[in-house]
Structures are given as structure tokens and as C-alpha cells.
XYZ file of C-alpha atoms in Angstrom:
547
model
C 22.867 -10.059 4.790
C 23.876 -8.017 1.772
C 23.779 -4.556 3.493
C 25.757 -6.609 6.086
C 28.441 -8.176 4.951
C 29.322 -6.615 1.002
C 32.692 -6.783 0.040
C 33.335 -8.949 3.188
C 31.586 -11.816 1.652
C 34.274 -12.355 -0.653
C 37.007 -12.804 1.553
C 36.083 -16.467 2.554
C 36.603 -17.591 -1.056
C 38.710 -15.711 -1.845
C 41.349 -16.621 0.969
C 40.678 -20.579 -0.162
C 41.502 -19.808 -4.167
C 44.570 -17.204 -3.098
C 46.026 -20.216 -0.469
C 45.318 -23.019 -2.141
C 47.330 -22.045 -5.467
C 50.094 -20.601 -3.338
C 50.639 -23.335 -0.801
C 49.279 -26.678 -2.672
C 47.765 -27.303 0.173
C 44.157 -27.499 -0.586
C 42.546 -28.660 3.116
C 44.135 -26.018 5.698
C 43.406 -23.358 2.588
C 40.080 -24.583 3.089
C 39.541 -24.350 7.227
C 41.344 -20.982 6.861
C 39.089 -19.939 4.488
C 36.059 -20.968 7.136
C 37.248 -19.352 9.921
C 37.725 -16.258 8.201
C 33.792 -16.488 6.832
C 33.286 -17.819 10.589
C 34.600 -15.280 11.956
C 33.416 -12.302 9.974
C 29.800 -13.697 10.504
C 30.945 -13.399 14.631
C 31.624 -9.745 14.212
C 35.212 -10.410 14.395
C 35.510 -12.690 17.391
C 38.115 -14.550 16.640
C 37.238 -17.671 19.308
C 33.803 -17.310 18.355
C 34.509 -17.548 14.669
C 36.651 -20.675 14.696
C 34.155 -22.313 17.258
C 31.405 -22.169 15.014
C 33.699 -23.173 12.025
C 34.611 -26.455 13.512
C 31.122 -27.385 14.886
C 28.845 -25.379 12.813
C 30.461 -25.313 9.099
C 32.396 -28.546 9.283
C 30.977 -30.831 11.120
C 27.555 -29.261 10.457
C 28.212 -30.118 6.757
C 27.376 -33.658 7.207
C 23.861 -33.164 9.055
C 22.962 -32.663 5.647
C 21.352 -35.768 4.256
C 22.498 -35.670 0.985
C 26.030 -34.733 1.517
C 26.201 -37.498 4.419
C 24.819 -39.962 1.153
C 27.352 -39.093 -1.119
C 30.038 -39.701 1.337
C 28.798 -43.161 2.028
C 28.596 -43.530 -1.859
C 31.896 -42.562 -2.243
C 33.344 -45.177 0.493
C 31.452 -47.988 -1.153
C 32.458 -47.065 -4.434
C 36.299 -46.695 -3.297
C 35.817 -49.747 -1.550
C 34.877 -51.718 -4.450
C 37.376 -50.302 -7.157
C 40.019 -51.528 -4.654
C 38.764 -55.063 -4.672
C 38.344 -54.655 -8.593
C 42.446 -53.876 -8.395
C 43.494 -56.350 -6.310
C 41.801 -58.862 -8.674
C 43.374 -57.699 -11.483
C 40.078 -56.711 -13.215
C 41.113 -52.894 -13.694
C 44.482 -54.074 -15.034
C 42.546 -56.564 -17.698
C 40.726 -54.036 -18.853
C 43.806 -51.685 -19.076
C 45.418 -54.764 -21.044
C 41.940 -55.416 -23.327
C 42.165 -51.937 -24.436
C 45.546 -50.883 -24.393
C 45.434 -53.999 -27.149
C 42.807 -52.537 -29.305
C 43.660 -48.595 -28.476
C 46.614 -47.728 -30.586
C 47.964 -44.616 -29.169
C 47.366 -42.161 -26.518
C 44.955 -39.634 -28.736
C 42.719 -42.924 -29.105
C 42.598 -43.489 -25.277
C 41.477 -39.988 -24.425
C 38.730 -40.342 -27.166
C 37.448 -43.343 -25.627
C 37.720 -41.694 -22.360
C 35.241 -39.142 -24.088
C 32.888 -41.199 -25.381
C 32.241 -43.420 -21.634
C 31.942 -39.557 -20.648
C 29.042 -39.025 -22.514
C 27.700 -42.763 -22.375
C 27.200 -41.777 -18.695
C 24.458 -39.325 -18.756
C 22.153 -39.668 -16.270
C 24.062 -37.738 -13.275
C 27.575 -35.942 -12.859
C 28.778 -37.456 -9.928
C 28.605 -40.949 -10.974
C 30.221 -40.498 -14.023
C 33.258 -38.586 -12.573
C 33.630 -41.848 -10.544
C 33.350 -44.361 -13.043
C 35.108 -42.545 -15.667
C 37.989 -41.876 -13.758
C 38.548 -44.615 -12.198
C 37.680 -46.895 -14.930
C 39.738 -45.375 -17.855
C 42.938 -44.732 -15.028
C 44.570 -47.933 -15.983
C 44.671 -47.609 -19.576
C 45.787 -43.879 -19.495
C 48.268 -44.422 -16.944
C 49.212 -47.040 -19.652
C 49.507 -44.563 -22.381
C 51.512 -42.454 -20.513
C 48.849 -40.054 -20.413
C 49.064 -37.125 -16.726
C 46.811 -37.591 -14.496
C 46.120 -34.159 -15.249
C 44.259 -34.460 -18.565
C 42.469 -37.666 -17.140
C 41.140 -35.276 -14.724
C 40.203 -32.496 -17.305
C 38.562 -35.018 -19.231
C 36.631 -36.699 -16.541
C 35.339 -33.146 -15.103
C 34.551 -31.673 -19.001
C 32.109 -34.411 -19.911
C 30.305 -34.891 -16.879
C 28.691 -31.740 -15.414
C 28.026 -30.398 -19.213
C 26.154 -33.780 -20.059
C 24.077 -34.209 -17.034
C 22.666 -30.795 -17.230
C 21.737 -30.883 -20.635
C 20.591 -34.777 -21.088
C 16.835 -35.507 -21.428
C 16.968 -37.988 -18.627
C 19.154 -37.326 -15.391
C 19.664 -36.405 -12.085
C 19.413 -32.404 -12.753
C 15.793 -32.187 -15.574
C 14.027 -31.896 -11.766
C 15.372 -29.317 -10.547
C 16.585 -27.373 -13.893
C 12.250 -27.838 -14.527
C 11.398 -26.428 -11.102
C 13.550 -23.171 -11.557
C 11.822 -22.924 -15.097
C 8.671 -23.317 -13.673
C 8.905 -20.898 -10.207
C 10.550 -18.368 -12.856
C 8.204 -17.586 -15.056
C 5.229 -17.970 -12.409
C 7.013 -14.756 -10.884
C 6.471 -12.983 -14.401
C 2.878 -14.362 -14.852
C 3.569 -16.255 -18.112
C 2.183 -19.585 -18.710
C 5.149 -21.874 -20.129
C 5.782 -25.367 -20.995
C 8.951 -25.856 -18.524
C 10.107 -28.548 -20.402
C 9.445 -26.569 -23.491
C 11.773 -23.977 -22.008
C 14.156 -26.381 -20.959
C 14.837 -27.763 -24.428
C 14.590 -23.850 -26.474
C 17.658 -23.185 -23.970
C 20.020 -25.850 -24.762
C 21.065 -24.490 -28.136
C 22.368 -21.593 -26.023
C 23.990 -23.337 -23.607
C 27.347 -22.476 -25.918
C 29.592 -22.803 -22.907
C 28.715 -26.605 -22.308
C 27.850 -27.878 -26.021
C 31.472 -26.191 -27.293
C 33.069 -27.475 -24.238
C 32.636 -31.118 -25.198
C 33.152 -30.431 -28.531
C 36.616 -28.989 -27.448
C 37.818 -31.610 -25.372
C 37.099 -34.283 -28.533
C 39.259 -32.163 -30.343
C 42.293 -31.756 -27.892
C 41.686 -35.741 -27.686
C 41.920 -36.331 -31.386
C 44.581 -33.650 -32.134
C 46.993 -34.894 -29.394
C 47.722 -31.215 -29.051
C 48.144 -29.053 -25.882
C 49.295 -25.679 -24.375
C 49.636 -24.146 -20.772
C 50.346 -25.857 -18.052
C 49.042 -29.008 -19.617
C 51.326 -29.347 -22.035
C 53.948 -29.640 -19.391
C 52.154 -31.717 -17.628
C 51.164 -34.012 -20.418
C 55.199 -33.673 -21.781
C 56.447 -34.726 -18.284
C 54.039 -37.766 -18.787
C 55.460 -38.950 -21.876
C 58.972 -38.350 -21.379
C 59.586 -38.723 -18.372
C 56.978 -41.589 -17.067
C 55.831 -38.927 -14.679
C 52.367 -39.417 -13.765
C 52.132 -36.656 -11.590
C 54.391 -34.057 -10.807
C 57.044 -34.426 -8.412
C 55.724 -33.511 -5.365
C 52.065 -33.199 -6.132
C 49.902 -35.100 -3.610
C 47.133 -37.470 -5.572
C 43.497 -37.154 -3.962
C 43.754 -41.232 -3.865
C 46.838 -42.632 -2.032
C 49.226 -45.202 -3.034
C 47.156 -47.899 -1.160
C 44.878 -47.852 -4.260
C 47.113 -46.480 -7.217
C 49.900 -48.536 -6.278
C 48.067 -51.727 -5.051
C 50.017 -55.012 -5.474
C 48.476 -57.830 -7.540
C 49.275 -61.333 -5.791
C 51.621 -63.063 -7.691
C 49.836 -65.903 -10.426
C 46.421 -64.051 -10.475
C 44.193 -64.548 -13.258
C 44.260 -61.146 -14.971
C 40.057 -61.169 -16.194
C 38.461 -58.324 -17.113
C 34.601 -59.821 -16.193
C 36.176 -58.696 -12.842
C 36.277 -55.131 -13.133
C 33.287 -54.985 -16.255
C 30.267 -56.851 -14.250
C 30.598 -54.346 -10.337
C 30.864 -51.419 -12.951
C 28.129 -52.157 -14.870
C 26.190 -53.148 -11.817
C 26.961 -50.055 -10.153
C 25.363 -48.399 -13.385
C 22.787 -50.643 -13.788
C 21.723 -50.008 -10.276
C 22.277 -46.246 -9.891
C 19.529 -46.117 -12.910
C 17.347 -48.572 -11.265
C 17.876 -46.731 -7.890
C 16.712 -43.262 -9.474
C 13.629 -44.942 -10.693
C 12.545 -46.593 -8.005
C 13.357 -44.096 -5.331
C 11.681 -41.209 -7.824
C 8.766 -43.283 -7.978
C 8.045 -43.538 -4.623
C 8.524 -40.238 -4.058
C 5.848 -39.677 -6.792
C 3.285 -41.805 -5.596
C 4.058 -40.353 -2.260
C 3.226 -36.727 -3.389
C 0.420 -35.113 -3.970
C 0.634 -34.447 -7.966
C -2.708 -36.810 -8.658
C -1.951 -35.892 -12.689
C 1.145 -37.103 -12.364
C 0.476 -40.317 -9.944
C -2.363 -41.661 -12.372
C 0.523 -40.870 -15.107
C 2.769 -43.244 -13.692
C 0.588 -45.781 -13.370
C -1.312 -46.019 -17.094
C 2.595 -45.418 -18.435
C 4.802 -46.140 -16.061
C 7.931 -45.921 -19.105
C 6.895 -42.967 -20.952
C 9.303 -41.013 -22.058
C 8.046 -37.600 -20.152
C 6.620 -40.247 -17.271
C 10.131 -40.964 -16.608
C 11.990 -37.667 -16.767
C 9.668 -36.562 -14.139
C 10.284 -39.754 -11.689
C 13.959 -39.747 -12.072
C 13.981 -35.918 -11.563
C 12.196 -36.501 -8.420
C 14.489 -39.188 -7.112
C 17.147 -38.429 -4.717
C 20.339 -39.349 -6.311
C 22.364 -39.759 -3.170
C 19.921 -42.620 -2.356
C 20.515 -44.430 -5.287
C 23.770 -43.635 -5.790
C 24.551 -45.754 -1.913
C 22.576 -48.497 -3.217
C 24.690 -48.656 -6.642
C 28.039 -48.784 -4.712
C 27.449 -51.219 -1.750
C 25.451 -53.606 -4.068
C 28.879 -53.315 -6.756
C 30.740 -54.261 -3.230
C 28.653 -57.318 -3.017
C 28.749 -57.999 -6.577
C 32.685 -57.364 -6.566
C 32.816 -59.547 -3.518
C 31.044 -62.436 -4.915
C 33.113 -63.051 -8.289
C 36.211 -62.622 -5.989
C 34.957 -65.365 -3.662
C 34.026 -67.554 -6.426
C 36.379 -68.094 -8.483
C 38.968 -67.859 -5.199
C 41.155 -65.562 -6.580
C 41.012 -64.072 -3.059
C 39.606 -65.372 0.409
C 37.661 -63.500 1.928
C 39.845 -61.475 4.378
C 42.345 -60.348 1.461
C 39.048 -59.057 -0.703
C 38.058 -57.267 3.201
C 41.321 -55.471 2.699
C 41.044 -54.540 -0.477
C 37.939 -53.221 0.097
C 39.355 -51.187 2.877
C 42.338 -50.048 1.291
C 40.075 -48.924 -1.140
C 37.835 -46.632 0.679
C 40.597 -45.592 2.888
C 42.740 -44.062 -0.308
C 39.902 -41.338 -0.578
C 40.116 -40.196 2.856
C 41.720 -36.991 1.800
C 39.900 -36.177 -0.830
C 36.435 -37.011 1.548
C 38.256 -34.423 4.057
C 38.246 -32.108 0.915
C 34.609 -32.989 0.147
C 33.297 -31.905 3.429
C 35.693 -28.245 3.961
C 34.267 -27.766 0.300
C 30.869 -27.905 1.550
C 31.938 -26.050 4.779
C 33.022 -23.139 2.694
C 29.767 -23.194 0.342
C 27.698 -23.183 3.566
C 30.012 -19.648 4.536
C 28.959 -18.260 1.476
C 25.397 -18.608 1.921
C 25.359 -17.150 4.864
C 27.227 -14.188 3.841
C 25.553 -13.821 0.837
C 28.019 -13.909 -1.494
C 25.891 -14.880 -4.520
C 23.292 -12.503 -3.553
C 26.351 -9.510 -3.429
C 27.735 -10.547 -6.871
C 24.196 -9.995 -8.242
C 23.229 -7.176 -6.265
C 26.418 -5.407 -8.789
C 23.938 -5.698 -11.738
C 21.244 -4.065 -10.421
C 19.776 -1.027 -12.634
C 23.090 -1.337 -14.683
C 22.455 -3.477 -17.799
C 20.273 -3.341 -21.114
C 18.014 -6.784 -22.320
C 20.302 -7.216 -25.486
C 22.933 -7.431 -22.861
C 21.824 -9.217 -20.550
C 22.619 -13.178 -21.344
C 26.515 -11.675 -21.424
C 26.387 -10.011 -18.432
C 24.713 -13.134 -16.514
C 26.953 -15.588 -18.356
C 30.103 -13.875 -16.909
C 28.336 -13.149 -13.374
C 27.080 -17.261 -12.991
C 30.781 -17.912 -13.992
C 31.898 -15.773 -11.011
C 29.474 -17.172 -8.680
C 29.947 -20.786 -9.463
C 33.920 -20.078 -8.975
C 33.595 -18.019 -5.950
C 31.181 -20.598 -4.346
C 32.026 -23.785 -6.200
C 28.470 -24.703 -6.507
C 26.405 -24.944 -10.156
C 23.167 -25.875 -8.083
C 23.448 -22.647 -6.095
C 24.657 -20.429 -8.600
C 21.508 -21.486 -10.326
C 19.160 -21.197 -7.882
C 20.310 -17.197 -7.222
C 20.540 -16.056 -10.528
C 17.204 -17.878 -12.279
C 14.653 -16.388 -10.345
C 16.278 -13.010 -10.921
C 17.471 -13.228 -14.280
C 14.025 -14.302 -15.943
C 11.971 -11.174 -14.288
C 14.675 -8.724 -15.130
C 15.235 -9.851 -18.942
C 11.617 -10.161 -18.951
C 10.924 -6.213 -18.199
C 13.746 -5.013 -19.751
C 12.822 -6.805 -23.395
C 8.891 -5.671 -22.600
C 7.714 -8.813 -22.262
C 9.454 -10.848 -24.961
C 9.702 -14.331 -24.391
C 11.592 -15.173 -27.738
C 15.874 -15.335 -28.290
C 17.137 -12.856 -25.681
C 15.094 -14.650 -22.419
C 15.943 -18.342 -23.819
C 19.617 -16.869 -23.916
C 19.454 -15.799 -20.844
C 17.843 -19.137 -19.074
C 21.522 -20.611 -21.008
C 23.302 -18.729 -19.795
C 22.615 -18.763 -16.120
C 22.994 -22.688 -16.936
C 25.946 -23.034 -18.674
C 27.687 -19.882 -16.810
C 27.109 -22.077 -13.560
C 28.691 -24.834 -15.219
C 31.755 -23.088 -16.268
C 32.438 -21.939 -12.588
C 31.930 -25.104 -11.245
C 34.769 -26.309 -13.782
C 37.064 -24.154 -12.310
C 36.434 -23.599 -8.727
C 39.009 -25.453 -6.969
C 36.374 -25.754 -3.613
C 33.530 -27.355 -6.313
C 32.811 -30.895 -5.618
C 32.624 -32.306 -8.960
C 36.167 -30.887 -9.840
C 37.263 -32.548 -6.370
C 35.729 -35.821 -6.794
C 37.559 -35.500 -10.591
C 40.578 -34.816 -8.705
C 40.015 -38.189 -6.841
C 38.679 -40.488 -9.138
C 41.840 -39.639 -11.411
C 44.438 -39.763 -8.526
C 45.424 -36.247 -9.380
C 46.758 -33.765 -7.386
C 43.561 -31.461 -6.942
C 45.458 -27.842 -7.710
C 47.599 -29.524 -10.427
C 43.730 -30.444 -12.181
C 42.671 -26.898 -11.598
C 45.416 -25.093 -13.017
C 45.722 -27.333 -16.231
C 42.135 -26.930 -16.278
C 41.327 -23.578 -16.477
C 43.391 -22.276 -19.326
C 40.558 -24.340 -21.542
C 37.491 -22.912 -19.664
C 38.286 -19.896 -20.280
C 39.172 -20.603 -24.056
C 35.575 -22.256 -24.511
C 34.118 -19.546 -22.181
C 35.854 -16.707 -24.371
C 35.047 -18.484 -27.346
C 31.397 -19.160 -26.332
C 31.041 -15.282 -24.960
C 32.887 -14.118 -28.384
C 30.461 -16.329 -31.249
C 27.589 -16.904 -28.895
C 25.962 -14.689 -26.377
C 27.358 -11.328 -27.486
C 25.823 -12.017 -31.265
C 22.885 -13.953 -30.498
C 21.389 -11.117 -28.084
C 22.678 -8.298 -29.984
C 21.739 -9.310 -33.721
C 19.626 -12.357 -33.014
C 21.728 -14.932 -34.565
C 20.644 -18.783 -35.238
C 22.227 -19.964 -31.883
C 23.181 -23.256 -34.234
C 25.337 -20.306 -36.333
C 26.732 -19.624 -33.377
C 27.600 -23.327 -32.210
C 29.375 -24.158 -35.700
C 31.580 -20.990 -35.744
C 32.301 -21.645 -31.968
C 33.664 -25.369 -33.008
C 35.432 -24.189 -35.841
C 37.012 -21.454 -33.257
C 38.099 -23.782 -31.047
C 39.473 -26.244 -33.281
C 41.266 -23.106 -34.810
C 42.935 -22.158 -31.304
C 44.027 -25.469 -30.455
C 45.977 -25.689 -33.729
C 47.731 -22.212 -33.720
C 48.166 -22.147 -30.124
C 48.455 -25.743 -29.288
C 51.584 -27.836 -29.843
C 51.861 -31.577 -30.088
C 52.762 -33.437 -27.568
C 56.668 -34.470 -28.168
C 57.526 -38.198 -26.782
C 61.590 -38.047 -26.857
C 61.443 -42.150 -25.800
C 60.468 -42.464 -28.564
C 62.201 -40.277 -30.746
C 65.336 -41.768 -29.210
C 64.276 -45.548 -30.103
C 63.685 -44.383 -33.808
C 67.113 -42.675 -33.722
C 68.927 -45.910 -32.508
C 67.218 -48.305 -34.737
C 68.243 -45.645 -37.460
C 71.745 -45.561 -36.542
């Protein structure tokens, strides 16, 4: 595939990023972009080529069993957030906390925090932040652009480093296939946790959107966006298209509704509730189901120890639980509507569909975005980007270099799971040989890095599902998120290359050394470059009560 394809195996994504930031129009940048791949893999038949795009890349995409779950998650989840607004639970809650936040820097950092408090996977807390925390910012005044950054900056970064989540499985099974290849016996877990100090790019990434939060201070395109916010009212920009339509942003109340917030609290936390339940159960079926008898006799002497469960809920399948989280919310949402009769049953059947049919677009989106990714496997695109390191690069180099090269890949493909999966069993043999067989600061480096690097990619990659479904659960315009976006990922990514991997591989500095100068850095930029965010309403209602 490599000797094949080389250079050509950029073109796909490339064609996608270059059209979707000059036309806006994110879908037919997308099928473009697929027929090109399609038709490069066709040797340039042109009928062929967009053929096999349609039925193969497209429609293809949802053979897969996980993507077809998270689309089904997504409708049930869209479903019940529009009952939840036609209740008026969403707007209690915006009223409950607009009463208790006291200004728009507060709302972001509570916006943070639910970030964080939702751990366990990335795609469920993109959701539930989003569209949880909309009200209030819309509230504040706050774009739908920063809602987006900071629904997309807490989630991935979280759920790849937190003890307990969707991602320990399969982070632990690279670990562990990685160092069988160099013959070293290693505690994967171990591993896992001597690599998150240098996961710079995530740790000061969170750390970084606090502080924008707190500071109330911006730059680039998102201070424009976040100024046009303020003083103009302008949620999004005038013609921007949302990745949620008006039938959910803009859904009427009925007149004389009680406004309660147990409405929109109790499906939410269900969802939670059950999405955790769901990853336990279904991981520990597929446990007992396996052939791991260690492991099986584990789960039954301790069936709530703390490694017991890291390795069931990294064995569950997420898209499972995720579709039984949403459709039992629906119920729950259902039922509290029902009861207390605040709508009969066909208005809350509406609702419900108006609900799942505002993310149509964005589910379009979804599936070209996988489209493309499956183009870029078959052309090899990763496997091209890494072939441009090979025999070129020193040890004390080497976390840089793969940093920089999983933040290409992750863009160019818009997958972190992918990215991961090239680079890790390549990146532990090579640091491996070229340090002689140290296993000490440069390799746990490196094992960051190709985390993290994947992570920062996946921020930015406008055809990378978490930054779509961001995109969607804040009702942003998806390019509008991308561009406000990136001018920070590559701040924290500079920032993280600049105090992190360059003098922790080269000089073998404490990587927590490197964590507190990288904060302080960041903090630094935002106040000499940023600028605060100037509300002239109400400059001009201070002015008149002056005068």
C-alpha cells in the first residue's frame, strides 16, 4: 500500500481540510474528498471510484457495529434532550444556574468542571456537556464557539488519561502487544500510569482552557466570535449553519408550563447512571465470556476492585452501553412528562422526534467522517506519514518527532484510536533500539507522546468525530468550532513541545518541572496575547445611568 499509493494518500484528506475551510460546506467537502481516495484506489477510474465511494465507503461505514451503535445512541440521546426542552427542564436548569452563576467566566468554569466530572468515555461527555450547559451559556451570551472548544478540550484529554473509562482497554492492550515485540516483561498498567506525567499536550490543555474560563480573555478568531456574542446577541455567526437545527435550538415551550428542573436533571443523570452501569455489565459478560481464567475467578472473589473493574469496563463495548443509556433516558424523560401531564403523549412523541431529527446533519457528517477514515486506511496514509521517519531520527529525539507526527496523523485522519494503533507498535521498538534498551524517561516519553500527539490531532481535525459530535451537541457551526479551535491547540501543543518533550528527552527533566512551567506558559500567553472580552451593552447601560 505504501509503495503504492505515497504522496497520493494524502490527497483524500487533504481535499476535505482545503474544501471544507474554503466553502463552509463540510458534507460535499467530505464525499469529494471520498471519491478522490475512491478513485485513486480504482487506478483513476473515475465511475469506478465514485461507485465504490457511495456503496463501499459510505454506506459501508455503517456495517460497522460500533459506528451503527453510536448512531442509534446519538438518535436516542437527541431524542430525549428534545423532550427535556419542550418540558422546560433544560430552560430550569439554565434559570437555576444562571441564578447562582454570576457572570459568563463563572459559566464556562462550571462548564469545565461537568467536563471533567464526566470521565469515564469521550463521547458521552461531549453529549451531555454540550447539550446540558447550552442553555445557560446561550444565557450568558457566551458563542457557541467556545461552548464547543470547551466541550471538545475536556473530553478526549480526560477519558484517555482517567483510571476508569472507555479507552484503559485498549490504551493497556497497545502497552502490552508493544513491549511483547521488544521482549520486555512490563506491568501495562504500570506503563500506563509512568506515561501520564508526559502526556503534556492533554494535562496543559485542560489546564489552559480553566484559565481562558477564569480570565474571560481571548484572541483569534475566538475573540470575534466570543465579541459578536456579547455585543451583538449573536450566537453564531451570520450565516454559519449549526450541526443541530432550529427544531431543537429554537423549540417553543407551550405557553403556562411548569419550568422544573427535576425534568432535565433525573434523564441526564439516568443516562449517566446507566452508561456506567451499561459498561459494567456488558464488560463483564464479555469477561466471563473469555477465556482469561485469572481474570474470570478475579471477578468473581472481587467483583469491585479497583484493578477488577478497570479491566471489565475496558473490555465493555461502549457503543452498547452507550444505546442502553439513551433509550432508557427516553423512557425516563417520557415518564416524568406523562406524569405530571405537562405533555400528552403525542406532543412528548414530537419532541422526541424533533429532537433526533435536529442531528440529522451532523449524523450525515458522522458517517462521511468515517467514510473518509476508512479511505485513509486503505491508502495508508498513517503508515506513509511514518514511513518519513524511518532511519532519520536519534532516541533523545524521538518523543518530539512522534509527538508532531501523531499530531499529523490524527489531523490528516481524524482518528486518536488509529493514530494510536500505527504509531505504538512502532514507536516502542524503535525508541527501544535506538536508547539500547532503556526503558526509563525517553521510552515513557515516547508512549506520551504517541498518546497525547493523537489527541491533539483529533482536536483539530475537522473530519474527527469527537470534534463533530462537539460541533453538534453545542449547535455550532462545525468549521466555525474548528477554526476558533485550533489557534489554542497549537498554543498548548507549542507550549507542551517547547517545556515538555524537547527538555525532558534531551536533559531528562522531572516531567512535573515540565508541567508547572508549561501552566505558567500558558497562563503567560493568554495574558499578553489575549484580550478581554469587551461587552459594549453594557458599557452603554453604565454610560446612561452615568449621564
Amino acid at each position: 500500500m505504501i509503495e503504492h499509493f505515497g504522496i497520493w494518500s494524502l490527497l483524500p484528506p487533504l481535499v476535505a481540510i482545503v474544501l471544507a475551510f474554503r466553502t463552509k460546506q463540510v458534507i460535499p467537502s467530505l464525499f469529494a474528498a471520498i471519491i478522490v481516495g475512491a478513485t485513486i484506489i480504482a487506478g483513476g477510474n473515475v465511475f469506478t471510484g465514485f461507485a465504490n465511494a457511495v456503496q463501499h465507503y459510505v454506506a459501508g461505514s455503517l456495517a460497522s457495529e460500533w459506528n451503527a451503535g453510536i448512531i442509534i445512541f446519538d438518535i436516542g440521546l437527541g431524542g430525549m434532550i428534545g423532550i427535556v426542552a419542550k418540558s422546560g427542564g433544560a430552560k430550569a436548569i439554565a434559570q437555576y444556574l444562571g441564578s447562582k452563576v454570576r457572570n459568563a467566566q463563572s459559566a464556562m468554569a462550571a462548564t469545565w468542571a461537568m467536563g471533567l466530572a464526566i470521565f469515564f468515555d469521550d463521547y458521552s461527555n461531549t453529549l451531555l456537556v454540550g447539550t446540558t450547559m447550552r442553555p445557560l451559556m446561550d444565557e450568558k451570551r457566551i458563542s457557541r464557539e467556545k461552548l464547543a472548544f470547551l466541550t471538545d478540550a475536556t473530553a478526549a484529554p480526560v477519558a484517555s488519561m482517567a483510571f476508569v473509562s472507555t479507552w484503559i482497554a485498549y490504551e493497556l492492550g497497545l502497552l502490552k502487544d508493544a513491549f511483547e515485540m521488544i521482549g520486555v516483561n512490563a506491568n501495562a498498567y504500570s506503563v500506563f500510569l509512568q506515561s501520564i506525567p508526559f502526556r503534556f499536550y492533554s494535562l496543559l490543555m485542560l489546564g489552559f482552557v480553566l484559565m481562558i474560563a477564569l480570565t474571560g480573555r481571548d484572541y483569534g478568531p475566538m475573540l470575534k466570535a466570543e465579541r459578536r456574542a456579547r455585543n451583538e446577541g449573536k450566537l453564531v455567526a451570520d450565516g454559519s449553519t449549526p450541526l443541530a437545527s432550529k427544531e431543537l435550538t429554537e423549540m417553543d415551550i407551550p405557553e403556562g408550563t411548569p419550568l422544573r428542573a427535576m425534568n432535565a436533571i433525573i434523564p441526564v443523570l439516568t443516562v449517566i447512571v446507566m452508561v456506567i452501569a451499561g459498561l459494567y455489565i456488558n464488560g463483564r459478560a464479555a469477561v466471563m465470556a473469555g477465556s482469561d481464567e485469572a481474570l474470570i475467578q478475579a471477578v468473581k472473589a472481587s467483583p469491585f476492585a479497583g484493578e477488577v473493574l478497570r479491566q471489565v469496563i475496558g473490555n465493555a463495548n461502549a457503543a452498547v452501553a452507550m444505546m442502553w443509556a439513551s433509550y432508557t433516558g427516553s423512557i425516563v424523560a417520557f415518564a416524568l412528562v406523562l406524569g405530571q401531564k405537562i405533555l400528552t403523549f403525542r406532543e412528548a412523541m414530537d419532541a422526541w422526534v424533533d429532537g433526533a431529527k435536529s442531528l440529522m446533519i451532523a449524523l450525515m457528517v458522522l458517517v462521511l467522517a468515517w467514510g473518509i477514515g476508512g479511505i485513509c486506511k486503505d491508502l495508508g496514509t498513517a503508515q506513509y506519514l511514518v514511513g518519513i521517519l524511518d532511519g532519520k531520527i536519534s532516541a533523545t529525539i524521538l518523543p518530539l518527532a512522534v509527538f508532531i507526527l501523531g499530531c499529523f496523523i490524527a489531523f490528516a485522519t481524524g482518528t486518536s484510536w488509529g493514530t494510536t494503533a500505527i504509531l505504538m507498535p512502532i514507536a516502542v521498538p524503535l525508541v527501544y533500539q535506538l536508547s539500547g534498551g532503556d526503558t526509563g524517561i525517553i521510552l515513557n516519553a515516547t508512549i506520551g507522546a504517541v498518546f497525547t500527539g493523537a489527541v491533539f490531532g483529533d482536536h483539530c481535525s475537522p473530519i474527527s468525530d469527537t470534534t463533530i459530535m462537539s460541533s453538534m451537541a453545542s449547535a455550532s457551526d462545525h468549521i466555525d468550532h474548528v477554526k476558533t479551535q485550533i489557534p489554542y491547540a497549537l498554543t498548548v501543543a507549542a507550549i507542551a513541545v517547547l517545556v515538555g518533550y524537547l527538555p525532558a528527552a534531551l536533559i531528562g527533566i522531572n516531567p512535573l518541572i515540565s508541567i508547572v512551567v508549561g501552566l505558567a506558559a500558558c497562563y503567560g500567553v493568554i495574558q499578553v496575547v489575549g484580550e478581554k472580552v469587551e461587552d459594549k451593552v453594557v458599557v452603554e447601560k453604565q454610560s446612561t445611568k452615568a449621564s
